PDB file of C-alpha atoms in Angstrom:
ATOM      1  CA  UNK A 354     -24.355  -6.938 -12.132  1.00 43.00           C
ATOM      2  CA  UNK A 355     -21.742  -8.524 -14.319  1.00 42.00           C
ATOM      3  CA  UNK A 356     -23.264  -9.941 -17.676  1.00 44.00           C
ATOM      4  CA  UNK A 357     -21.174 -12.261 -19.896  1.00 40.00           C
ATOM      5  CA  UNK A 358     -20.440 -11.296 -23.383  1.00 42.00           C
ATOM      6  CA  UNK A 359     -21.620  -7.887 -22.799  1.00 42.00           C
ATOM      7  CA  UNK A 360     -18.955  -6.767 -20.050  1.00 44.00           C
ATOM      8  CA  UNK A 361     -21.122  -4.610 -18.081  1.00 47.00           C
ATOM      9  CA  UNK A 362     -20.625  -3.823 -14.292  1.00 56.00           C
ATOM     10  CA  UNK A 363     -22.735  -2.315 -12.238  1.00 67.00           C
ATOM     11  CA  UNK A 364     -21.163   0.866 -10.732  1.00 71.00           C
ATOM     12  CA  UNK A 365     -22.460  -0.772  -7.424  1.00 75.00           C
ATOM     13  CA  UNK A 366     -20.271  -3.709  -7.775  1.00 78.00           C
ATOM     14  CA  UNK A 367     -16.993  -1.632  -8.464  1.00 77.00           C
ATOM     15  CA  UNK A 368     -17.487   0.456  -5.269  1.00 79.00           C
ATOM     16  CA  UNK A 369     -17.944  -2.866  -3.510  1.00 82.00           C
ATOM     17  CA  UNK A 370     -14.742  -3.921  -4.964  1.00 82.00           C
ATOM     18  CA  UNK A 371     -12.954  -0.525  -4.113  1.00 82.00           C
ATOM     19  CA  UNK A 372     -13.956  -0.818  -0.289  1.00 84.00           C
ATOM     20  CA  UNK A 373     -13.168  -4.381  -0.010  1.00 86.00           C
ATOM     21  CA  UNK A 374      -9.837  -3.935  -1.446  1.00 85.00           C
ATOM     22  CA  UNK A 375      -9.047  -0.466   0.942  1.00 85.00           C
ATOM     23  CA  UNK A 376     -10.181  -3.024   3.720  1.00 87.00           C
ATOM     24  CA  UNK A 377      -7.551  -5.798   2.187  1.00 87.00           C
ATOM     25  CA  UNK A 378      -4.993  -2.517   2.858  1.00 85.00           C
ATOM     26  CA  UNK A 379      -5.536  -1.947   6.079  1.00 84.00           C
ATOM     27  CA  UNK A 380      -5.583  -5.245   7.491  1.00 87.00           C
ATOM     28  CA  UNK A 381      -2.575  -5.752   5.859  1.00 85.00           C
ATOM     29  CA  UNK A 382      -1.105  -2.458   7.236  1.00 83.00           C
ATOM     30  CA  UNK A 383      -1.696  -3.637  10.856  1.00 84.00           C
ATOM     31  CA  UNK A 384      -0.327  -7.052  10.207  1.00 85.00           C
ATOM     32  CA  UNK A 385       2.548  -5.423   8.858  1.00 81.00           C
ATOM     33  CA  UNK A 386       2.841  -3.158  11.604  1.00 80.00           C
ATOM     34  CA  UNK A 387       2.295  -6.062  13.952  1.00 81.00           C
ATOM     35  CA  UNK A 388       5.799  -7.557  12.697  1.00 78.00           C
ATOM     36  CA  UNK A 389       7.502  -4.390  13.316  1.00 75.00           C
ATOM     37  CA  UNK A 390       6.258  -4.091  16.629  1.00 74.00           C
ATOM     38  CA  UNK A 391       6.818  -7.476  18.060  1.00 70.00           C
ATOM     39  CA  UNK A 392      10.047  -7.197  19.053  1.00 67.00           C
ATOM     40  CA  UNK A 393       9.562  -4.238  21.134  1.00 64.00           C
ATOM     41  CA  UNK A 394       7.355  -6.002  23.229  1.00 64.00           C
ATOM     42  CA  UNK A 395       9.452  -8.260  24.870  1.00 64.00           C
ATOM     43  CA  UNK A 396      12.373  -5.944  24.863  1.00 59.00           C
ATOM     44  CA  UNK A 397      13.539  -3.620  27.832  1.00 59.00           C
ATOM     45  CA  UNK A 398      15.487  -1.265  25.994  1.00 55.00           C
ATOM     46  CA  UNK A 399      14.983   2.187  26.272  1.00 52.00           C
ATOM     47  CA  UNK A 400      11.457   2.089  26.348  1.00 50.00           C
ATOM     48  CA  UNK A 401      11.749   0.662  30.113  1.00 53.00           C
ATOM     49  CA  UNK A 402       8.619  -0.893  29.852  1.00 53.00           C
ATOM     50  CA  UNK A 403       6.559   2.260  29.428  1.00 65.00           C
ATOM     51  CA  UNK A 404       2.770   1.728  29.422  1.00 69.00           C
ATOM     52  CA  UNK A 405       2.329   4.625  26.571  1.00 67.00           C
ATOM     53  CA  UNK A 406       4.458   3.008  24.242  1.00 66.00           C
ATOM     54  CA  UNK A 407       2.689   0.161  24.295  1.00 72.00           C
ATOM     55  CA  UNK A 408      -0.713   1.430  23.957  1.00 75.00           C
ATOM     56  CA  UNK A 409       0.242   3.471  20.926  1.00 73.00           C
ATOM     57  CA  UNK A 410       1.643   0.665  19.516  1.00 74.00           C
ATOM     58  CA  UNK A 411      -1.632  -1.580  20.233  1.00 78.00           C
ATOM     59  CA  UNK A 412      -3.314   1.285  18.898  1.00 81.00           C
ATOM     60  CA  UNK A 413      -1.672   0.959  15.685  1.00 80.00           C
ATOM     61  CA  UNK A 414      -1.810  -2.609  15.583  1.00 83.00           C
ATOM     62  CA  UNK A 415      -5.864  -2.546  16.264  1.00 86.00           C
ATOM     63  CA  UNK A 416      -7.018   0.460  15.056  1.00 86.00           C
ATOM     64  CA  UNK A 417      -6.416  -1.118  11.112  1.00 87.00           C
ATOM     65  CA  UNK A 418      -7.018  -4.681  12.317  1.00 90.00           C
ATOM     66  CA  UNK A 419     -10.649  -3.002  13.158  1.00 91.00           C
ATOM     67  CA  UNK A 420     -11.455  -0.815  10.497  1.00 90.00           C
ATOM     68  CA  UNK A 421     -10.624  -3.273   7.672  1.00 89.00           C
ATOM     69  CA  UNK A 422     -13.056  -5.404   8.550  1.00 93.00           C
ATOM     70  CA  UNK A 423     -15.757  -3.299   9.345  1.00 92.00           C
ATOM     71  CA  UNK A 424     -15.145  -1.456   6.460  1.00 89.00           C
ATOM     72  CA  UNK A 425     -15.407  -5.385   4.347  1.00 90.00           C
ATOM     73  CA  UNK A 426     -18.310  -6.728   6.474  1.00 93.00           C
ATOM     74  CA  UNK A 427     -20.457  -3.234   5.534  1.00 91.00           C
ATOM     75  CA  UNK A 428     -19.135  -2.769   2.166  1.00 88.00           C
ATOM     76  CA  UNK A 429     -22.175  -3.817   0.144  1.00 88.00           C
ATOM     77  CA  UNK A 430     -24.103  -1.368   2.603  1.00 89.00           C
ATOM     78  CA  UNK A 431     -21.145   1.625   1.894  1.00 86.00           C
ATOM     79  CA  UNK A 432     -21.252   0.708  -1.483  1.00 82.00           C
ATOM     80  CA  UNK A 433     -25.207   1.653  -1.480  1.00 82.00           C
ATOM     81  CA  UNK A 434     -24.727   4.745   0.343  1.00 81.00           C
ATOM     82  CA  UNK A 435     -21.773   5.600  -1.924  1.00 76.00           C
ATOM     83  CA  UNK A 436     -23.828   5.367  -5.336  1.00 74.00           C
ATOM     84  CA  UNK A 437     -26.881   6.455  -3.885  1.00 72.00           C
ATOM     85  CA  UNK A 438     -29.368   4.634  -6.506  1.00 59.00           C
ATOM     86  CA  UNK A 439     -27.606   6.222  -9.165  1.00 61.00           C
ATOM     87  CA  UNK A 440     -26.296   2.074 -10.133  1.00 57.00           C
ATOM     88  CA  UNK A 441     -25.470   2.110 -13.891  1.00 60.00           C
ATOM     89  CA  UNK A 442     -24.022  -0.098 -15.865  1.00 63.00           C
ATOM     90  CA  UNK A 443     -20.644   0.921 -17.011  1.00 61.00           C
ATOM     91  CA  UNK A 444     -18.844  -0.753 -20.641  1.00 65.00           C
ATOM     92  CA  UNK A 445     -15.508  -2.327 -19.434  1.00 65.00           C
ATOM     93  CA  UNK A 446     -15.185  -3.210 -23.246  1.00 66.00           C
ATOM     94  CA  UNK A 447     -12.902  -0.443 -23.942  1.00 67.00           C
ATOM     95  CA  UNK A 448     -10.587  -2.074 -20.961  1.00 69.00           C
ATOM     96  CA  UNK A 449      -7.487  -3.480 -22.341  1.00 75.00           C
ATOM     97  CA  UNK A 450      -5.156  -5.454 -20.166  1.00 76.00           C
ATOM     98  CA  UNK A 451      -2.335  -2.414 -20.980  1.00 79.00           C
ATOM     99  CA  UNK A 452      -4.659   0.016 -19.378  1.00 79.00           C
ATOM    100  CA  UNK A 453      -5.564  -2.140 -16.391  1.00 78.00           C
ATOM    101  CA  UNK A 454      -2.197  -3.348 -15.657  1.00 79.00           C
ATOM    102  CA  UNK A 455      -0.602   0.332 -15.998  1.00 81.00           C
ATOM    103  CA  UNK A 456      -3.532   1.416 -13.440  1.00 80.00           C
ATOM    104  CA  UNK A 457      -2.354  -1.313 -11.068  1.00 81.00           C
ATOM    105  CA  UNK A 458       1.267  -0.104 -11.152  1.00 82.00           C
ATOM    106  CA  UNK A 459       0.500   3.322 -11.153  1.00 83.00           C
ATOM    107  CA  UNK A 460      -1.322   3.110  -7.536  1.00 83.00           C
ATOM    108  CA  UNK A 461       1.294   0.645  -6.827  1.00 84.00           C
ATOM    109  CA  UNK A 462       3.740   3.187  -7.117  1.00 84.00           C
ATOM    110  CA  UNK A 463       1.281   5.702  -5.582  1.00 85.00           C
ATOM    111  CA  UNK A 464       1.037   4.052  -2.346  1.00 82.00           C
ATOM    112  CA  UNK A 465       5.081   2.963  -2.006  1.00 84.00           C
ATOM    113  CA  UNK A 466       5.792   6.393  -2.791  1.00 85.00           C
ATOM    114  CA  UNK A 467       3.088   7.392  -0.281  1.00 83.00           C
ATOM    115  CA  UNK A 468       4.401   5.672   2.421  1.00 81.00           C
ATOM    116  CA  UNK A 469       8.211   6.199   2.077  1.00 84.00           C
ATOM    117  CA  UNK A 470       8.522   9.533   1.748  1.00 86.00           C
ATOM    118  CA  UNK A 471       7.748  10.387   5.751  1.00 82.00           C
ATOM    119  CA  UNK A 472       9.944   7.549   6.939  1.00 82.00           C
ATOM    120  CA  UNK A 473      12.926   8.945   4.699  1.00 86.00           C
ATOM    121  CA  UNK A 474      12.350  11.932   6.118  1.00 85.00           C
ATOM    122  CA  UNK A 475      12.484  10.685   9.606  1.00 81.00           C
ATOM    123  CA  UNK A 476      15.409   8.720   9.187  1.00 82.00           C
ATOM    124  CA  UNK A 477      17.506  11.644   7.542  1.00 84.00           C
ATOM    125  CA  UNK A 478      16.646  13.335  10.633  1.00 82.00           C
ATOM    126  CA  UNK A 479      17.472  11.048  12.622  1.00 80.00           C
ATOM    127  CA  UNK A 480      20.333  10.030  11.389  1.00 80.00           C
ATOM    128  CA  UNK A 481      21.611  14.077  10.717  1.00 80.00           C
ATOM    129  CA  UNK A 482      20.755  14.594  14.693  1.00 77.00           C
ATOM    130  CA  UNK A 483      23.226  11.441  15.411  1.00 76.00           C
ATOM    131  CA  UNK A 484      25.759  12.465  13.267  1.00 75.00           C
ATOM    132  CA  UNK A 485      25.300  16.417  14.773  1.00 76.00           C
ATOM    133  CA  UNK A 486      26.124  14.891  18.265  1.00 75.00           C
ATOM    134  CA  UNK A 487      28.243  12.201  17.021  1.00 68.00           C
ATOM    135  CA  UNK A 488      30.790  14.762  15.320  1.00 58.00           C
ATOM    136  CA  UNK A 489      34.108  13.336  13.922  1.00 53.00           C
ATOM    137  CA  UNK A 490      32.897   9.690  15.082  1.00 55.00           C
ATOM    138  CA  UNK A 491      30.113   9.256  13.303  1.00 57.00           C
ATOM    139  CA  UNK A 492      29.907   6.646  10.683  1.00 66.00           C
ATOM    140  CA  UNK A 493      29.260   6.881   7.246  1.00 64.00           C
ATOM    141  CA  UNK A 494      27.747   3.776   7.316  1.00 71.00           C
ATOM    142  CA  UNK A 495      24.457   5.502   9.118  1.00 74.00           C
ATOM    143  CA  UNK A 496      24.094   6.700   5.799  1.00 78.00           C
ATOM    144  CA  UNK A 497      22.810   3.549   3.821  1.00 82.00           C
ATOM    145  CA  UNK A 498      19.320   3.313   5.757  1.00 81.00           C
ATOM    146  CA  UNK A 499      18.435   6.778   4.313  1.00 85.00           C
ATOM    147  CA  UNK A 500      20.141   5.630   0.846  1.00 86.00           C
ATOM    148  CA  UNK A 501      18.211   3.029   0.725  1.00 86.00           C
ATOM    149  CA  UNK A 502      15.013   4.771   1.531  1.00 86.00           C
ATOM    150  CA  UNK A 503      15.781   7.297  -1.381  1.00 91.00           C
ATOM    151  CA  UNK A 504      16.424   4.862  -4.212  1.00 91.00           C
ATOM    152  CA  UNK A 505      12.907   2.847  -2.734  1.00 89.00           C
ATOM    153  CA  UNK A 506      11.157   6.906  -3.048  1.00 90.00           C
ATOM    154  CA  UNK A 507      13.020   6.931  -6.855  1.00 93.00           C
ATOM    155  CA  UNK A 508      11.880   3.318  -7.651  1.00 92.00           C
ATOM    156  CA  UNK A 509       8.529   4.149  -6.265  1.00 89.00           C
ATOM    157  CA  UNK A 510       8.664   7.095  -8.607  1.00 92.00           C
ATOM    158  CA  UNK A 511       9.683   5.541 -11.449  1.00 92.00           C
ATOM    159  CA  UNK A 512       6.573   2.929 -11.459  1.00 89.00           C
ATOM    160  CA  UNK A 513       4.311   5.312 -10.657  1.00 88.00           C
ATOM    161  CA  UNK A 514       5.442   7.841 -14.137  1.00 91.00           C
ATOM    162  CA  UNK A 515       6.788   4.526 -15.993  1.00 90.00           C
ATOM    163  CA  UNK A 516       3.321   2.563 -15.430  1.00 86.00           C
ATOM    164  CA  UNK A 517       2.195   2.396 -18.954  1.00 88.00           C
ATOM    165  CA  UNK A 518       5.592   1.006 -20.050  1.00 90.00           C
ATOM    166  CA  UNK A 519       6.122  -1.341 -17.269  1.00 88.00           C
ATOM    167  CA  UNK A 520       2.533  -2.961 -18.349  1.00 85.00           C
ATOM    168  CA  UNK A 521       3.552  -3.282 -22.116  1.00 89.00           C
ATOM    169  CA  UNK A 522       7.209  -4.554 -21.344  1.00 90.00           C
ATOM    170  CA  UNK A 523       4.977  -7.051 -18.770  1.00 84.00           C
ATOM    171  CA  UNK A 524       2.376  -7.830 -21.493  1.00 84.00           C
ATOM    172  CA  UNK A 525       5.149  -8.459 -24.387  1.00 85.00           C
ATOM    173  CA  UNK A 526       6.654 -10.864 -22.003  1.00 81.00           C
ATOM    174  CA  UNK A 527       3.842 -12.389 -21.121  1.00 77.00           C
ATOM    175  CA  UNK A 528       3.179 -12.926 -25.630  1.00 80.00           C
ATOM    176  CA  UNK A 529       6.667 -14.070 -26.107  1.00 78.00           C
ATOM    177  CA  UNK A 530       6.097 -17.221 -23.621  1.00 71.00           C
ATOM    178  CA  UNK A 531       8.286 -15.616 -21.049  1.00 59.00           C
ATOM    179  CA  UNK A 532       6.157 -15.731 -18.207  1.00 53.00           C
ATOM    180  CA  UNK A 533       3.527 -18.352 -18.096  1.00 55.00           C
ATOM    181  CA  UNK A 534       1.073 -19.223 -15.274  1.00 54.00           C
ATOM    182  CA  UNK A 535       0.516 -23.073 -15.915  1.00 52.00           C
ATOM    183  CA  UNK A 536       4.149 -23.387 -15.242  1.00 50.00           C
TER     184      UNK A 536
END
C-alpha cells in the first residue's frame, strides 16, 4: 500500500517489485541471448548442423523466455509467500535520491561485473590455447577481445565501489541544468 504524503510501502509491494524486475532480467537475458545465437542457426560452420547444439542453444533461449514470465504472472502470489503475512509498512522518507541512485549503480555494477568475469575467463583461455598451438604466428591482435573484456570487469568494478559518487556527480548535474528530461 503506497499512501501519499506519508511515503509508506507495504513490504508486500516491494517484493512484488523485486520479482517483477528479476523477471524484466531474465526475459531480457534470453532476448539477448537470442541475438547472439541467431547467426548460428543458419550457419554450417563447424557445428555441421549438430542437433545438440541447437537444443542447448533453444534451451538457453527458452528456459529465461519461460521463467520471466512465470515468475511476473505469479509475482503478487510469490510476493505473499515471500512475506508470509508479516506485510508492514516500511518509511521510504529517509530515501534520498543519492541513496537510491547509488543502489541502482551499485547492482548495476554488480550484475556487469557478474556476468563478465566467466566470459573473460573463457576468452583468455581460449585465446592462450590458440596462441599455445599457434606459436610464432599467432597474432597479437587476439589479444584485444580479452583487453576489452578486462577494462569492461575494471569499469564494472569501478561503478560498483564508485556508486555513491557516480550518483552525486549524476545528481549535481542534474541541479546545474545539465541534464534535463523535458528536453
Amino acid at each position: 500500500m503506497v499512501e501519499l504524503g506519508r511515503e509508506t510501502v507495504a513490504t508486500r509491494d516491494l517484493a512484488v517489485i523485486g520479482i517483477r524486475l528479476i523477471a524484466f532480467y531474465l526475459v531480457a537475458r534470453g532476448i539477448v541471448v537470442l541475438a547472439q545465437s541467431a547467426p548460428y542457426f543458419w550457419a554450417e560452420g563447424p557445428s555441421g548442423g549438430q542437433p545438440m547444439l541447437y537444443v542447448t542453444v533453444a534451451i538457453q533461449i527458452v528456459a529465461p523466455l519461460v521463467l520471466g514470465a512465470l515468475l511476473w504472472a505469479s509475482a503478487p502470489w510469490l510476493a505473499r509467500l515471500v512475506v508470509r503475512g508479516r506485510t508492514a509498512h516500511m518509511d521510504m522518507g529517509g530515501l534520498s535520491a543519492e541513496s537510491v541512485a547509488a543502489t541502482a549503480f551499485g547492482v548495476a555494477g554488480i550484475v556487469i561485473l557478474i556476468h563478465s568475469l566467466p566470459q573473460l575467463f573463457v576468452t583468455l583461455v581460449t585465446v592462450w590455447e590458440v596462441s599455445r598451438q599457434g606459436g610464432a604466428t599467432s597474432m597479437p591482435g587476439q589479444w584485444l577481445q580479452p583487453a576489452a573484456m578486462a577494462l569492461r570487469c575494471v569499469l564494472a568494478f569501478g561503478v560498483m565501489v564508485g556508486a555513491r559518487t557516480i550518483a552525486r556527480w549524476l545528481l549535481a548535474a542534474r541541479k546545474a541544468g545539465l541534464y534535463r528530461e523535458d528536453r
